[in-house]
mmCIF file of C-alpha atoms in Angstrom:
data_model
loop_
_atom_site.group_PDB
_atom_site.id
_atom_site.type_symbol
_atom_site.label_atom_id
_atom_site.label_comp_id
_atom_site.label_asym_id
_atom_site.label_seq_id
_atom_site.Cartn_x
_atom_site.Cartn_y
_atom_site.Cartn_z
ATOM 1 C CA MET A 1 12.414 -2.337 -41.689
ATOM 2 C CA SER A 2 15.339 -4.778 -41.810
ATOM 3 C CA GLU A 3 14.713 -8.484 -41.546
ATOM 4 C CA GLY A 4 16.339 -9.986 -38.479
ATOM 5 C CA ARG A 5 17.020 -13.507 -37.335
ATOM 6 C CA THR A 6 16.450 -15.133 -33.995
ATOM 7 C CA HIS A 7 19.491 -15.187 -31.679
ATOM 8 C CA LYS A 8 19.445 -17.466 -28.665
ATOM 9 C CA GLY A 9 18.693 -15.478 -25.517
ATOM 10 C CA ARG A 10 18.311 -12.174 -27.362
ATOM 11 C CA GLY A 11 15.269 -10.047 -28.083
ATOM 12 C CA ALA A 12 16.410 -8.056 -31.116
ATOM 13 C CA GLY A 13 16.956 -9.776 -34.419
ATOM 14 C CA TYR A 14 19.444 -7.304 -35.882
ATOM 15 C CA ASN A 15 21.368 -4.078 -35.316
ATOM 16 C CA PRO A 16 19.826 -1.004 -36.938
ATOM 17 C CA THR A 17 22.445 1.643 -37.699
ATOM 18 C CA PRO A 18 22.683 4.191 -34.867
ATOM 19 C CA ARG A 19 21.110 7.534 -35.769
ATOM 20 C CA TYR A 20 24.245 9.441 -34.845
ATOM 21 C CA ALA A 21 26.779 6.892 -36.129
ATOM 22 C CA ARG A 22 30.305 8.353 -36.269
ATOM 23 C CA THR A 23 32.323 5.195 -36.787
ATOM 24 C CA GLU A 24 32.219 2.014 -38.815
ATOM 25 C CA ARG A 25 30.585 -0.891 -37.054
ATOM 26 C CA GLY A 26 32.693 -3.838 -35.901
ATOM 27 C CA ALA A 27 33.545 -6.055 -32.946
ATOM 28 C CA ALA A 28 34.051 -4.332 -29.620
ATOM 29 C CA PRO A 29 37.814 -3.847 -29.040
ATOM 30 C CA ASP A 30 37.611 -5.087 -25.440
ATOM 31 C CA ALA A 31 35.727 -8.274 -26.271
ATOM 32 C CA ASP A 32 37.543 -11.483 -25.298
ATOM 33 C CA THR A 33 37.223 -12.666 -28.896
ATOM 34 C CA PRO A 34 35.254 -11.113 -31.724
ATOM 35 C CA ASP A 35 31.884 -12.547 -32.581
ATOM 36 C CA GLU A 36 32.053 -14.954 -35.475
ATOM 37 C CA PRO A 37 29.968 -13.954 -38.488
ATOM 38 C CA GLY A 38 26.485 -15.342 -37.974
ATOM 39 C CA ALA A 39 27.191 -16.355 -34.369
ATOM 40 C CA ASP A 40 24.960 -15.354 -31.504
ATOM 41 C CA PRO A 41 26.463 -12.167 -30.019
ATOM 42 C CA ARG A 42 28.028 -12.273 -26.581
ATOM 43 C CA THR A 43 27.733 -9.713 -23.814
ATOM 44 C CA VAL A 44 30.531 -7.196 -23.290
ATOM 45 C CA VAL A 45 30.459 -4.952 -20.212
ATOM 46 C CA SER A 46 32.562 -1.773 -20.292
ATOM 47 C CA VAL A 47 33.052 1.075 -17.840
ATOM 48 C CA ASP A 48 30.985 4.213 -18.312
ATOM 49 C CA ALA A 49 33.105 7.266 -17.472
ATOM 50 C CA THR A 50 30.105 9.371 -16.496
ATOM 51 C CA ARG A 51 30.694 12.279 -14.108
ATOM 52 C CA SER A 52 27.155 12.491 -12.741
ATOM 53 C CA VAL A 53 24.518 9.889 -11.932
ATOM 54 C CA ILE A 54 21.331 11.707 -10.964
ATOM 55 C CA THR A 55 18.907 12.395 -13.809
ATOM 56 C CA ARG A 56 16.225 14.958 -13.068
ATOM 57 C CA ASN A 57 12.929 15.563 -14.843
ATOM 58 C CA ASP A 58 9.955 17.887 -14.532
ATOM 59 C CA SER A 59 7.495 15.697 -16.438
ATOM 60 C CA PRO A 60 3.990 16.123 -14.996
ATOM 61 C CA ASP A 61 3.011 12.503 -15.649
ATOM 62 C CA LEU A 62 5.967 10.783 -13.988
ATOM 63 C CA PRO A 63 5.734 9.864 -10.286
ATOM 64 C CA PHE A 64 9.393 10.741 -9.596
ATOM 65 C CA LYS A 65 11.605 13.781 -10.077
ATOM 66 C CA GLN A 66 15.021 12.172 -9.944
ATOM 67 C CA SER A 67 16.429 8.807 -10.953
ATOM 68 C CA LEU A 68 19.654 6.840 -11.106
ATOM 69 C CA ASN A 69 20.551 4.050 -13.535
ATOM 70 C CA PRO A 70 23.656 2.004 -12.603
ATOM 71 C CA TYR A 71 23.908 0.597 -16.142
ATOM 72 C CA ARG A 72 23.409 1.778 -19.701
ATOM 73 C CA GLY A 73 21.946 -0.880 -21.960
ATOM 74 C CA CYS A 74 20.206 -3.927 -20.527
ATOM 75 C CA GLU A 75 20.983 -7.597 -21.025
ATOM 76 C CA HIS A 76 17.405 -8.601 -20.271
ATOM 77 C CA GLY A 77 16.796 -7.872 -23.956
ATOM 78 C CA CYS A 78 13.127 -6.878 -23.690
ATOM 79 C CA ILE A 79 12.244 -6.197 -27.297
ATOM 80 C CA TYR A 80 9.751 -3.468 -26.436
ATOM 81 C CA CYS A 81 12.087 -1.433 -24.173
ATOM 82 C CA PHE A 82 11.565 2.297 -24.709
ATOM 83 C CA ALA A 83 15.170 2.922 -23.556
ATOM 84 C CA ARG A 84 16.670 1.230 -26.616
ATOM 85 C CA PRO A 85 16.992 4.460 -28.671
ATOM 86 C CA SER A 86 19.233 5.974 -25.971
ATOM 87 C CA HIS A 87 22.044 3.627 -27.044
ATOM 88 C CA ALA A 88 22.380 5.636 -30.259
ATOM 89 C CA TYR A 89 23.908 8.465 -28.200
ATOM 90 C CA LEU A 90 26.790 6.085 -27.444
ATOM 91 C CA ASP A 91 27.333 5.352 -31.156
ATOM 92 C CA LEU A 92 25.806 1.931 -30.488
ATOM 93 C CA SER A 93 22.737 0.345 -32.013
ATOM 94 C CA PRO A 94 19.360 0.219 -30.236
ATOM 95 C CA GLY A 95 19.115 -3.373 -31.454
ATOM 96 C CA LEU A 96 21.449 -6.174 -30.416
ATOM 97 C CA ASP A 97 24.019 -3.681 -29.119
ATOM 98 C CA PHE A 98 21.553 -2.447 -26.484
ATOM 99 C CA GLU A 99 21.415 -5.898 -24.912
ATOM 100 C CA THR A 100 25.020 -7.022 -25.528
ATOM 101 C CA ARG A 101 27.111 -3.837 -25.128
ATOM 102 C CA ILE A 102 26.482 -2.851 -21.525
ATOM 103 C CA LEU A 103 28.108 0.113 -19.806
ATOM 104 C CA ALA A 104 28.508 -0.083 -16.026
ATOM 105 C CA LYS A 105 28.953 2.860 -13.657
ATOM 106 C CA PRO A 106 31.202 1.530 -10.869
ATOM 107 C CA ARG A 107 31.621 5.034 -9.373
ATOM 108 C CA ALA A 108 27.850 5.535 -9.077
ATOM 109 C CA ALA A 109 27.766 5.456 -5.266
ATOM 110 C CA GLN A 110 30.713 7.849 -4.981
ATOM 111 C CA LEU A 111 29.192 10.273 -7.492
ATOM 112 C CA LEU A 112 25.833 10.042 -5.744
ATOM 113 C CA ALA A 113 27.467 10.797 -2.394
ATOM 114 C CA ASP A 114 29.060 13.896 -3.910
ATOM 115 C CA ALA A 115 25.649 15.038 -5.152
ATOM 116 C CA LEU A 116 23.945 14.402 -1.806
ATOM 117 C CA ARG A 117 26.580 16.467 0.016
ATOM 118 C CA LYS A 118 25.862 19.613 -1.978
ATOM 119 C CA PRO A 119 24.328 22.358 0.180
ATOM 120 C CA GLY A 120 21.412 22.872 -2.192
ATOM 121 C CA TYR A 121 20.345 19.224 -2.319
ATOM 122 C CA ARG A 122 16.736 18.602 -1.267
ATOM 123 C CA CYS A 123 15.768 15.041 -0.407
ATOM 124 C CA GLN A 124 13.111 13.352 -2.535
ATOM 125 C CA VAL A 125 12.606 9.752 -3.589
ATOM 126 C CA LEU A 126 15.331 8.467 -5.897
ATOM 127 C CA ALA A 127 13.954 6.123 -8.567
ATOM 128 C CA MET A 128 15.993 3.184 -9.863
ATOM 129 C CA GLY A 129 15.020 0.996 -12.809
ATOM 130 C CA THR A 130 13.275 3.757 -14.734
ATOM 131 C CA ASN A 131 15.418 3.282 -17.850
ATOM 132 C CA THR A 132 17.394 0.048 -17.524
ATOM 133 C CA ASP A 133 17.130 -2.693 -14.919
ATOM 134 C CA PRO A 134 19.357 -2.190 -11.853
ATOM 135 C CA TYR A 135 19.345 -5.961 -11.289
ATOM 136 C CA GLN A 136 20.250 -7.129 -14.782
ATOM 137 C CA PRO A 137 22.854 -9.938 -14.996
ATOM 138 C CA ALA A 138 25.853 -7.564 -14.790
ATOM 139 C CA GLU A 139 24.878 -6.704 -11.195
ATOM 140 C CA ARG A 140 25.939 -10.177 -10.083
ATOM 141 C CA HIS A 141 29.570 -9.190 -10.666
ATOM 142 C CA TRP A 142 29.607 -5.391 -10.434
ATOM 143 C CA ARG A 143 27.305 -4.949 -7.381
ATOM 144 C CA ILE A 144 26.771 -1.288 -8.260
ATOM 145 C CA THR A 145 23.122 -1.258 -7.237
ATOM 146 C CA ARG A 146 24.044 -2.724 -3.861
ATOM 147 C CA SER A 147 26.679 -0.053 -3.281
ATOM 148 C CA VAL A 148 24.114 2.647 -4.048
ATOM 149 C CA LEU A 149 21.619 1.093 -1.634
ATOM 150 C CA GLU A 150 24.280 0.929 1.090
ATOM 151 C CA LEU A 151 24.851 4.652 0.660
ATOM 152 C CA LEU A 152 21.138 5.445 0.676
ATOM 153 C CA LEU A 153 20.662 3.451 3.865
ATOM 154 C CA ASP A 154 23.555 5.273 5.497
ATOM 155 C CA CYS A 155 21.975 8.594 4.526
ATOM 156 C CA ARG A 156 18.401 7.554 5.346
ATOM 157 C CA HIS A 157 17.456 8.477 1.788
ATOM 158 C CA PRO A 158 14.259 7.004 0.234
ATOM 159 C CA VAL A 159 14.413 4.947 -2.945
ATOM 160 C CA GLY A 160 11.902 3.311 -5.287
ATOM 161 C CA ILE A 161 12.975 0.350 -7.431
ATOM 162 C CA VAL A 162 11.442 -1.217 -10.537
ATOM 163 C CA THR A 163 12.867 -4.544 -11.717
ATOM 164 C CA LYS A 164 12.072 -7.672 -13.695
ATOM 165 C CA SER A 165 14.729 -9.667 -11.869
ATOM 166 C CA GLY A 166 14.670 -12.080 -8.969
ATOM 167 C CA ARG A 167 18.259 -11.000 -8.350
ATOM 168 C CA ILE A 168 16.916 -8.205 -6.136
ATOM 169 C CA ALA A 169 16.461 -10.832 -3.414
ATOM 170 C CA GLN A 170 20.248 -11.004 -2.993
ATOM 171 C CA ASP A 171 19.966 -7.597 -1.285
ATOM 172 C CA LEU A 172 17.174 -8.526 1.130
ATOM 173 C CA ASP A 173 19.337 -7.555 4.102
ATOM 174 C CA ILE A 174 19.623 -3.938 2.933
ATOM 175 C CA LEU A 175 16.084 -3.771 1.550
ATOM 176 C CA ALA A 176 14.592 -5.000 4.828
ATOM 177 C CA GLU A 177 16.548 -2.399 6.789
ATOM 178 C CA LEU A 178 15.462 0.344 4.378
ATOM 179 C CA ALA A 179 11.887 -0.856 4.858
ATOM 180 C CA ARG A 180 12.261 -0.666 8.629
ATOM 181 C CA HIS A 181 12.931 3.057 8.233
ATOM 182 C CA ASN A 182 10.164 3.547 5.613
ATOM 183 C CA LEU A 183 12.719 4.272 2.883
ATOM 184 C CA ILE A 184 11.896 1.701 0.168
ATOM 185 C CA SER A 185 9.195 0.559 -2.219
ATOM 186 C CA VAL A 186 9.678 -2.039 -4.947
ATOM 187 C CA PHE A 187 7.749 -2.805 -8.118
ATOM 188 C CA LEU A 188 8.172 -6.177 -9.829
ATOM 189 C CA SER A 189 7.345 -5.570 -13.475
ATOM 190 C CA ILE A 190 5.350 -8.404 -15.058
ATOM 191 C CA THR A 191 4.323 -8.301 -18.716
ATOM 192 C CA THR A 192 2.839 -11.752 -19.135
ATOM 193 C CA LEU A 193 2.286 -14.975 -17.223
ATOM 194 C CA ASP A 194 2.840 -16.981 -20.405
ATOM 195 C CA ARG A 195 6.332 -18.436 -20.119
ATOM 196 C CA ASP A 196 6.548 -19.129 -23.854
ATOM 197 C CA ILE A 197 5.821 -15.508 -24.763
ATOM 198 C CA ALA A 198 8.151 -14.208 -22.044
ATOM 199 C CA ARG A 199 11.008 -16.405 -23.259
ATOM 200 C CA THR A 200 11.301 -14.438 -26.512
ATOM 201 C CA LEU A 201 9.691 -11.125 -25.500
ATOM 202 C CA GLU A 202 12.080 -10.520 -22.556
ATOM 203 C CA PRO A 203 14.579 -13.360 -22.990
ATOM 204 C CA ARG A 204 17.017 -12.786 -20.110
ATOM 205 C CA ALA A 205 14.606 -11.394 -17.545
ATOM 206 C CA ALA A 206 13.342 -13.677 -14.786
ATOM 207 C CA ALA A 207 10.538 -16.044 -15.724
ATOM 208 C CA PRO A 208 7.047 -14.858 -14.707
ATOM 209 C CA GLN A 209 6.734 -17.323 -11.819
ATOM 210 C CA ALA A 210 10.174 -16.347 -10.538
ATOM 211 C CA ARG A 211 9.018 -12.725 -10.353
ATOM 212 C CA LEU A 212 5.934 -13.751 -8.405
ATOM 213 C CA ASP A 213 8.143 -15.778 -6.064
ATOM 214 C CA THR A 214 10.267 -12.662 -5.588
ATOM 215 C CA VAL A 215 7.172 -10.654 -4.665
ATOM 216 C CA ALA A 216 6.517 -13.200 -1.924
ATOM 217 C CA ARG A 217 10.116 -13.086 -0.672
ATOM 218 C CA LEU A 218 10.063 -9.303 -0.450
ATOM 219 C CA ARG A 219 6.686 -9.358 1.295
ATOM 220 C CA ASP A 220 7.951 -11.906 3.830
ATOM 221 C CA ALA A 221 10.977 -9.682 4.522
ATOM 222 C CA GLY A 222 8.708 -6.720 5.245
ATOM 223 C CA VAL A 223 9.591 -4.805 2.071
ATOM 224 C CA PRO A 224 6.650 -2.889 0.526
ATOM 225 C CA VAL A 225 6.181 -4.518 -2.869
ATOM 226 C CA GLY A 226 3.798 -4.074 -5.759
ATOM 227 C CA VAL A 227 3.284 -5.189 -9.329
ATOM 228 C CA LEU A 228 3.744 -3.077 -12.434
ATOM 229 C CA VAL A 229 1.864 -4.629 -15.353
ATOM 230 C CA ALA A 230 4.117 -3.231 -18.024
ATOM 231 C CA PRO A 231 3.848 -2.904 -20.827
ATOM 232 C CA ILE A 232 0.386 -4.142 -21.687
ATOM 233 C CA ILE A 233 0.527 -5.194 -25.336
ATOM 234 C CA PRO A 234 -2.818 -4.831 -27.151
ATOM 235 C CA ALA A 235 -4.016 -8.005 -28.863
ATOM 236 C CA LEU A 236 -1.187 -10.031 -27.318
ATOM 237 C CA THR A 237 -1.069 -9.736 -23.508
ATOM 238 C CA ASP A 238 -3.936 -7.345 -22.679
ATOM 239 C CA HIS A 239 -6.259 -10.215 -21.800
ATOM 240 C CA GLU A 240 -3.914 -11.143 -18.926
ATOM 241 C CA LEU A 241 -4.335 -7.894 -16.962
ATOM 242 C CA GLU A 242 -6.662 -9.282 -14.286
ATOM 243 C CA ALA A 243 -4.762 -12.584 -14.058
ATOM 244 C CA ILE A 244 -1.440 -10.810 -13.458
ATOM 245 C CA LEU A 245 -2.939 -8.555 -10.797
ATOM 246 C CA THR A 246 -4.582 -11.533 -9.092
ATOM 247 C CA ALA A 247 -1.405 -13.638 -9.104
ATOM 248 C CA ALA A 248 0.633 -10.722 -7.745
ATOM 249 C CA ALA A 249 -1.879 -9.983 -4.978
ATOM 250 C CA GLN A 250 -1.880 -13.640 -3.963
ATOM 251 C CA ALA A 251 1.928 -13.524 -3.816
ATOM 252 C CA GLY A 252 1.838 -10.526 -1.489
ATOM 253 C CA ALA A 253 1.778 -7.386 -3.655
ATOM 254 C CA SER A 254 -0.007 -4.494 -1.945
ATOM 255 C CA PHE A 255 -0.022 -1.892 -4.728
ATOM 256 C CA ALA A 256 -0.083 -1.854 -8.518
ATOM 257 C CA GLY A 257 0.401 0.185 -11.657
ATOM 258 C CA TYR A 258 0.424 -0.327 -15.408
ATOM 259 C CA THR A 259 1.655 1.155 -18.679
ATOM 260 C CA VAL A 260 0.658 0.452 -22.266
ATOM 261 C CA LEU A 261 3.133 -0.399 -25.006
ATOM 262 C CA ARG A 262 4.465 2.443 -27.131
ATOM 263 C CA LEU A 263 7.190 2.090 -29.728
ATOM 264 C CA PRO A 264 9.410 5.186 -29.972
ATOM 265 C CA GLY A 265 12.157 5.580 -32.561
ATOM 266 C CA GLU A 266 13.899 2.410 -33.650
ATOM 267 C CA VAL A 267 11.842 0.295 -31.245
ATOM 268 C CA ALA A 268 8.978 0.270 -33.758
ATOM 269 C CA ASP A 269 10.925 -1.613 -36.440
ATOM 270 C CA LEU A 270 12.616 -3.880 -33.898
ATOM 271 C CA PHE A 271 9.286 -4.851 -32.348
ATOM 272 C CA GLU A 272 7.629 -5.365 -35.726
ATOM 273 C CA ASP A 273 10.497 -7.644 -36.735
ATOM 274 C CA TRP A 274 10.015 -9.594 -33.467
ATOM 275 C CA LEU A 275 6.302 -9.968 -34.186
ATOM 276 C CA HIS A 276 6.915 -11.383 -37.649
ATOM 277 C CA ARG A 277 9.512 -13.828 -36.302
ATOM 278 C CA HIS A 278 7.657 -15.007 -33.180
ATOM 279 C CA ARG A 279 3.959 -14.106 -33.515
ATOM 280 C CA PRO A 280 3.291 -13.683 -37.252
ATOM 281 C CA ASP A 281 -0.379 -14.589 -36.811
ATOM 282 C CA ARG A 282 -0.792 -11.653 -34.413
ATOM 283 C CA ALA A 283 1.421 -9.045 -36.078
ATOM 284 C CA ALA A 284 -1.221 -7.121 -38.018
ATOM 285 C CA ARG A 285 -3.700 -7.148 -35.116
ATOM 286 C CA VAL A 286 -1.139 -5.886 -32.611
ATOM 287 C CA LEU A 287 0.119 -3.082 -34.845
ATOM 288 C CA ASN A 288 -3.375 -1.973 -35.814
ATOM 289 C CA ALA A 289 -4.434 -1.922 -32.167
ATOM 290 C CA LEU A 290 -1.413 0.197 -31.297
ATOM 291 C CA ARG A 291 -2.230 2.680 -34.063
ATOM 292 C CA ASP A 292 -5.749 3.000 -32.693
ATOM 293 C CA LEU A 293 -4.300 3.644 -29.249
ATOM 294 C CA TRP A 294 -1.750 6.248 -30.352
ATOM 295 C CA GLY A 295 -3.688 8.163 -33.011
ATOM 296 C CA GLU A 296 -2.540 6.283 -36.144
ATOM 297 C CA ARG A 297 1.015 6.157 -34.838
ATOM 298 C CA LEU A 298 2.931 3.612 -32.790
ATOM 299 C CA SER A 299 3.941 5.975 -30.004
ATOM 300 C CA SER A 300 3.202 9.322 -28.420
ATOM 301 C CA SER A 301 5.234 11.615 -26.172
ATOM 302 C CA THR A 302 2.270 13.794 -25.227
ATOM 303 C CA PHE A 303 2.060 14.462 -21.508
ATOM 304 C CA GLY A 304 -1.056 13.096 -19.888
ATOM 305 C CA HIS A 305 -1.536 9.941 -21.932
ATOM 306 C CA ARG A 306 1.908 8.790 -23.124
ATOM 307 C CA GLN A 307 1.927 6.043 -20.471
ATOM 308 C CA ARG A 308 -1.596 4.721 -21.034
ATOM 309 C CA GLY A 309 -2.806 5.928 -24.423
ATOM 310 C CA ALA A 310 -6.041 7.618 -25.411
ATOM 311 C CA GLY A 311 -9.419 6.644 -26.797
ATOM 312 C CA ASP A 312 -11.994 3.975 -26.025
ATOM 313 C CA TYR A 313 -9.495 1.150 -25.625
ATOM 314 C CA ALA A 314 -7.375 3.144 -23.170
ATOM 315 C CA THR A 315 -10.474 4.088 -21.173
ATOM 316 C CA LEU A 316 -11.641 0.474 -21.001
ATOM 317 C CA LEU A 317 -8.207 -0.691 -19.920
ATOM 318 C CA GLY A 318 -8.137 1.865 -17.125
ATOM 319 C CA GLN A 319 -11.572 0.757 -15.940
ATOM 320 C CA ARG A 320 -10.537 -2.890 -15.916
ATOM 321 C CA PHE A 321 -7.413 -2.023 -13.924
ATOM 322 C CA ASP A 322 -9.334 0.051 -11.350
ATOM 323 C CA ILE A 323 -12.018 -2.598 -10.862
ATOM 324 C CA ALA A 324 -9.452 -5.373 -10.411
ATOM 325 C CA CYS A 325 -7.391 -3.332 -7.950
ATOM 326 C CA ARG A 326 -10.440 -2.547 -5.822
ATOM 327 C CA ARG A 327 -11.460 -6.200 -5.800
ATOM 328 C CA LEU A 328 -7.964 -7.341 -4.845
ATOM 329 C CA GLY A 329 -7.209 -4.591 -2.341
ATOM 330 C CA LEU A 330 -4.279 -3.207 -4.346
ATOM 331 C CA GLY A 331 -3.703 0.421 -3.408
ATOM 332 C CA GLU A 332 -1.258 3.234 -4.065
ATOM 333 C CA VAL A 333 2.502 3.202 -3.571
ATOM 334 C CA PRO A 334 3.177 4.128 0.081
ATOM 335 C CA ALA A 335 4.666 7.551 0.806
ATOM 336 C CA LEU A 336 8.291 7.257 1.901
ATOM 337 C CA ASP A 337 10.114 9.239 4.570
ATOM 338 C CA THR A 338 12.178 12.184 3.284
ATOM 339 C CA ARG A 339 12.599 13.876 6.669
ATOM 340 C CA ALA A 340 15.236 11.555 8.110
ATOM 341 C CA PHE A 341 17.793 12.299 5.372
ATOM 342 C CA ARG A 342 21.293 13.146 6.533
ATOM 343 C CA PRO A 343 24.028 14.090 4.030
ATOM 344 C CA PRO A 344 26.828 11.522 3.772
ATOM 345 C CA ALA A 345 30.017 12.133 5.683
ATOM 346 C CA GLY A 346 33.319 12.205 3.849
ATOM 347 C CA GLY A 347 35.280 9.020 3.219
ATOM 348 C CA GLN A 348 33.962 5.504 2.878
ATOM 349 C CA MET A 349 30.518 4.506 4.093
ATOM 350 C CA GLY A 350 29.244 1.155 5.165
ATOM 351 C CA LEU A 351 25.928 -0.268 6.167
ATOM 352 C CA GLY A 352 23.973 1.792 8.663
ATOM 353 C CA PHE A 353 22.865 -1.101 10.859
#
């Protein structure tokens, strides 16, 4: 494990070498000015020349079969993010690069429209926010997520969104109209209510209270909204489970879910480095608890328990979650309408209301 240093507004402390590195590392050629040695790295957003945007899976323990991510990399900088290793496929590091070298997909709506027009397409809920946040800071300028939602509304296509950002409220007009047709559900992901922990754990995501405020705004607009307690970190945030569920229910959440922290690939060393820099008194306890949860490892990809772990601790956590949800009246994610789907027409599409 390399020893990192704390960068203002960043989760990772260093850049581990990408597994599939093909080039020497250096400043991004399209950066306004190169980062000075030792300076806090700046964000560079480039265009992703992808030719398809729908990702499909047949995993038995995932609640969706297809997803779309408008961005690769995520400026929120959550140190625990399981998507970090995917940046290695771009010859970029899962560390600081993941949160500072963002790739945007400005043709996402057009490519999605092409996919929805295909004769063999069968409508099912499209998940957004499953890998990187669709409302990360880049969305303020690029508006890719909004363009996708405009298309989905036009087509009467259902969508489920997971985000840690209050920026989703900028699209309340579209979200409310999707809700009117039973085409939308939203999860606000909340890891901790402790602002001090959140400030370094997920440095550019919305503050915990801002996420709760966003739950209330969505609820008031008639948008089905829930809370995803994710990830629960043993020996660091696990004691907050009931408090998070209670705060979310009071804000207007009507359903809930949770996942437990796992540390695949390079995320393990990055997270351990974060622990030693920000919570050194907890580092050994957290890592030991994770090994108990994942069978002496820090992660597992085994279907059936890769989201919530196995063993006594995992069982107890599930019981606590179920009891709290029953007490608070938090149910399941509502079923969305797939029958009203209509393939997009050719040419440009605008709002369907």
